[in-house]
Coordinates of N, CA, C and O in Angstrom, one line a residue:
M1 N -24.2 14.7 22.6 CA -23.5 14.2 21.3 C -23.9 13.9 20.4 O -23.8 13.3 20.9
S2 N -22.8 14.1 19.6 CA -23.7 13.4 17.9 C -22.2 12.6 18.0 O -21.2 13.3 17.1
T3 N -22.7 12.0 16.9 CA -21.7 10.7 16.5 C -21.9 10.0 15.1 O -22.8 9.4 15.2
E4 N -21.2 10.1 14.7 CA -21.2 9.9 12.9 C -20.6 8.6 12.6 O -19.7 8.5 12.6
F5 N -21.1 7.8 11.9 CA -20.9 6.5 11.3 C -21.2 6.1 9.8 O -21.9 6.5 9.5
G6 N -20.3 6.1 9.1 CA -20.3 6.1 7.8 C -19.6 5.0 6.9 O -18.1 4.6 7.2
W7 N -19.9 3.8 6.0 CA -19.1 3.2 5.2 C -20.4 3.3 4.0 O -21.8 3.2 3.4
W8 N -19.6 2.7 2.9 CA -20.0 2.1 1.4 C -20.9 0.9 1.3 O -19.8 -0.2 1.9
V9 N -22.1 1.0 0.5 CA -21.9 -0.8 0.7 C -22.6 -1.2 -0.9 O -23.0 0.3 -1.9
K10 N -22.5 -2.1 -1.3 CA -22.2 -2.6 -2.7 C -23.6 -3.3 -2.7 O -23.4 -4.3 -2.5
D11 N -24.7 -2.9 -3.8 CA -26.0 -3.8 -3.4 C -25.9 -3.7 -5.2 O -26.0 -3.1 -5.9
P12 N -26.5 -5.5 -5.7 CA -26.7 -5.5 -6.8 C -27.8 -5.0 -7.3 O -28.0 -4.9 -8.7
E13 N -28.8 -5.0 -6.6 CA -29.7 -4.0 -7.4 C -30.2 -2.8 -6.9 O -30.8 -2.0 -8.2
L14 N -29.6 -1.7 -6.6 CA -29.2 -0.5 -5.9 C -28.0 -0.2 -6.4 O -27.7 1.2 -6.9
G15 N -26.6 -0.7 -6.5 CA -25.7 0.0 -7.4 C -24.9 0.2 -5.9 O -25.0 -0.2 -4.6
K16 N -24.0 0.9 -6.1 CA -23.3 1.2 -4.6 C -24.0 2.9 -4.0 O -23.8 3.7 -4.8
F17 N -23.7 2.8 -2.5 CA -24.2 4.4 -1.9 C -23.3 4.0 -0.4 O -22.9 2.8 -0.2
Q18 N -23.4 5.1 0.4 CA -23.3 5.4 1.1 C -24.0 5.3 2.0 O -25.5 5.9 1.9
V19 N -23.7 4.9 3.6 CA -24.5 4.2 4.6 C -24.1 5.7 5.8 O -23.3 5.3 5.9
H20 N -25.5 6.3 6.1 CA -24.4 6.0 7.7 C -25.4 6.8 8.8 O -26.9 6.7 8.5
A21 N -25.0 6.2 9.7 CA -25.6 6.6 11.1 C -25.2 7.1 11.8 O -24.2 7.4 12.5
I22 N -26.2 8.3 12.3 CA -25.6 9.3 13.3 C -26.6 8.9 14.6 O -27.5 9.0 15.0
V23 N -25.5 9.0 15.5 CA -26.0 9.1 17.1 C -26.4 10.0 17.6 O -25.0 10.8 17.2
H24 N -27.8 10.9 17.9 CA -27.6 11.8 18.5 C -28.3 12.0 20.3 O -29.5 11.6 20.2
G25 N -28.0 11.8 21.5 CA -28.5 11.6 22.8 C -28.9 10.4 22.9 O -28.4 8.7 22.4
A26 N -30.2 9.6 22.6 CA -31.1 8.4 22.6 C -31.3 7.8 21.2 O -32.9 7.2 21.3
N27 N -30.8 9.0 20.2 CA -32.2 8.7 19.1 C -30.7 8.5 17.8 O -29.6 8.5 18.0
L28 N -31.0 7.1 17.0 CA -30.3 6.9 16.0 C -31.4 6.7 14.9 O -31.9 6.9 14.7
K29 N -30.0 7.8 13.5 CA -30.7 7.6 12.4 C -30.0 7.4 11.4 O -28.8 7.7 11.4
W30 N -30.8 6.3 10.1 CA -29.9 5.8 9.4 C -30.8 6.7 7.9 O -31.4 6.9 7.4
V31 N -29.5 6.9 7.2 CA -29.9 7.6 6.0 C -28.9 7.3 5.1 O -27.6 6.9 5.3
R32 N -28.9 6.9 3.9 CA -28.6 6.7 2.5 C -27.8 8.0 1.3 O -29.3 9.0 1.4
K33 N -27.2 7.6 1.2 CA -27.0 8.8 -0.5 C -26.3 7.6 -1.6 O -25.0 7.4 -1.6
Q34 N -26.9 8.1 -2.7 CA -26.1 7.3 -3.9 C -24.6 7.6 -4.7 O -24.2 7.2 -5.1
G35 N -25.5 9.0 -5.0 CA -24.4 9.9 -5.6 C -24.1 10.8 -5.2 O -24.4 11.9 -4.2
H36 N -22.7 11.7 -6.0 CA -22.3 12.9 -5.0 C -23.1 14.3 -5.0 O -23.9 15.0 -4.2
H37 N -24.3 14.0 -5.9 CA -24.9 15.5 -6.3 C -26.8 15.4 -5.8 O -27.4 15.6 -6.4
T38 N -26.9 13.7 -4.9 CA -28.3 13.1 -4.7 C -28.1 13.9 -3.0 O -27.3 13.8 -2.4
P39 N -29.7 13.8 -2.8 CA -29.9 14.1 -1.7 C -29.9 13.0 -0.5 O -29.8 11.7 -1.4
W40 N -30.0 13.1 0.9 CA -29.7 12.0 1.7 C -30.9 11.6 1.9 O -32.4 12.1 1.9
M41 N -31.4 9.7 1.9 CA -32.5 9.2 2.2 C -32.8 8.4 3.2 O -31.7 8.8 3.9
P42 N -33.9 8.3 3.7 CA -33.6 7.4 5.4 C -33.7 5.8 4.5 O -33.6 5.3 3.2
H43 N -32.8 5.3 5.2 CA -32.7 3.9 5.1 C -32.9 3.0 5.7 O -32.8 3.2 7.6
T44 N -33.3 2.4 5.9 CA -33.9 0.4 6.7 C -32.7 0.0 6.9 O -32.2 -1.0 5.5
P45 N -32.2 0.1 7.8 CA -31.3 -0.7 8.2 C -31.1 -2.8 7.9 O -31.9 -3.3 8.2
T46 N -29.9 -3.4 7.4 CA -30.3 -4.6 7.4 C -29.4 -5.2 8.2 O -28.7 -4.1 9.0
E47 N -29.3 -6.4 8.9 CA -28.3 -7.1 9.3 C -26.9 -6.8 9.5 O -25.9 -6.7 10.4
S48 N -26.4 -7.0 8.0 CA -25.3 -6.6 7.5 C -24.6 -4.7 8.5 O -23.6 -4.9 8.3
D49 N -26.1 -4.0 8.3 CA -25.5 -2.6 8.7 C -26.0 -2.1 9.8 O -24.3 -2.0 10.2
W50 N -26.0 -3.6 10.9 CA -26.0 -3.3 12.1 C -24.4 -3.9 12.5 O -24.3 -3.6 13.4
D51 N -24.4 -4.3 11.8 CA -23.0 -6.1 12.3 C -21.8 -4.4 12.1 O -20.9 -4.3 12.5
Q52 N -22.1 -4.0 10.9 CA -21.0 -2.9 10.2 C -21.0 -1.6 11.4 O -19.5 -1.1 11.9
L53 N -21.8 -0.9 12.2 CA -22.3 -0.2 13.1 C -21.4 -0.5 14.6 O -20.8 -0.2 14.9
M54 N -21.7 -1.7 14.7 CA -20.6 -2.4 15.9 C -19.5 -2.6 15.7 O -18.8 -2.2 16.3
Y55 N -19.1 -3.2 14.4 CA -17.4 -2.6 14.0 C -16.9 -1.7 14.4 O -15.9 -1.4 14.4
E56 N -17.6 -0.6 13.8 CA -16.9 0.8 13.9 C -17.3 1.4 14.7 O -16.4 1.8 14.8
A57 N -18.0 0.9 15.5 CA -18.0 1.5 17.0 C -17.4 1.3 17.5 O -16.9 1.7 18.5
G58 N -17.0 -0.2 18.2 CA -16.0 -0.8 18.7 C -14.8 -0.5 18.0 O -13.6 -0.3 19.5
K59 N -14.5 0.1 17.1 CA -13.1 0.1 17.0 C -12.6 1.5 17.7 O -11.3 2.3 17.7
R60 N -13.9 2.9 17.7 CA -13.1 3.6 18.6 C -13.6 3.8 19.6 O -12.6 4.6 20.1
V61 N -14.3 2.7 20.4 CA -14.2 2.5 21.7 C -12.1 2.7 21.9 O -11.9 3.0 22.9
V62 N -11.5 1.5 21.2 CA -10.3 1.1 21.6 C -9.5 2.0 21.9 O -8.7 2.7 22.2
R63 N -9.7 3.4 20.2 CA -9.2 4.2 20.6 C -9.4 5.9 20.7 O -9.5 6.5 20.7
R64 N -10.2 5.5 21.9 CA -11.0 6.3 23.3 C -11.4 7.5 22.3 O -11.4 8.8 23.0
L65 N -12.5 7.0 20.7 CA -13.0 8.7 21.0 C -14.8 8.2 21.0 O -15.3 9.3 20.3
L66 N -14.6 6.9 21.7 CA -16.3 6.9 21.9 C -16.0 5.9 23.1 O -15.6 5.4 23.4
S67 N -17.0 6.5 24.0 CA -17.0 5.7 25.6 C -17.4 4.4 25.6 O -18.3 4.0 25.1
P68 N -17.3 3.5 26.6 CA -17.6 2.5 26.9 C -19.5 3.0 27.1 O -20.3 1.6 26.5
A69 N -19.8 3.9 27.8 CA -21.4 4.1 28.1 C -21.8 4.0 26.7 O -22.8 3.8 26.9
Q70 N -21.1 5.0 25.7 CA -21.7 5.3 24.5 C -22.0 3.9 23.9 O -22.7 4.0 23.2
F71 N -21.0 3.3 23.6 CA -21.1 1.8 22.8 C -22.1 1.3 23.6 O -23.1 0.6 22.8
E72 N -22.6 0.7 25.4 CA -23.4 0.5 25.3 C -24.5 0.6 24.7 O -25.7 0.2 24.5
E73 N -24.7 2.0 24.7 CA -25.6 2.8 24.3 C -26.0 2.2 22.7 O -27.7 2.4 22.4
I74 N -25.5 2.4 22.0 CA -25.2 1.8 20.5 C -25.9 0.4 20.6 O -26.7 0.1 19.8
K75 N -25.7 -0.2 21.5 CA -25.9 -1.8 21.9 C -27.4 -1.7 21.9 O -28.2 -2.8 21.1
R76 N -28.1 -0.8 23.2 CA -29.3 -0.9 23.1 C -30.4 -1.1 21.7 O -31.4 -1.0 21.7
F77 N -29.9 -0.1 20.9 CA -30.6 0.1 19.4 C -31.3 -0.8 19.2 O -32.1 -0.8 18.1
R78 N -29.5 -1.5 18.6 CA -30.2 -3.1 18.0 C -31.4 -3.7 18.4 O -31.7 -4.5 17.4
K79 N -31.7 -3.9 19.4 CA -32.9 -5.1 20.2 C -34.2 -4.5 20.3 O -34.0 -3.9 19.2

């Protein structure tokens, strides 16, 4: 099962861009996109990106869109 998390980031140097963390099985892929007609590029996550991913995943567990086991798997990616 593939799960995708996304949010917007404002950076003083890079401007505003969209970040997606895509979880597929035992893999986690980070990508970002700056504008509507630009391609997705690889993204190196910051600590705030990891915090945002944990926040978004936690919200989905409460709403039962993500199982506690899947949430634990996402936590293991951070180590």
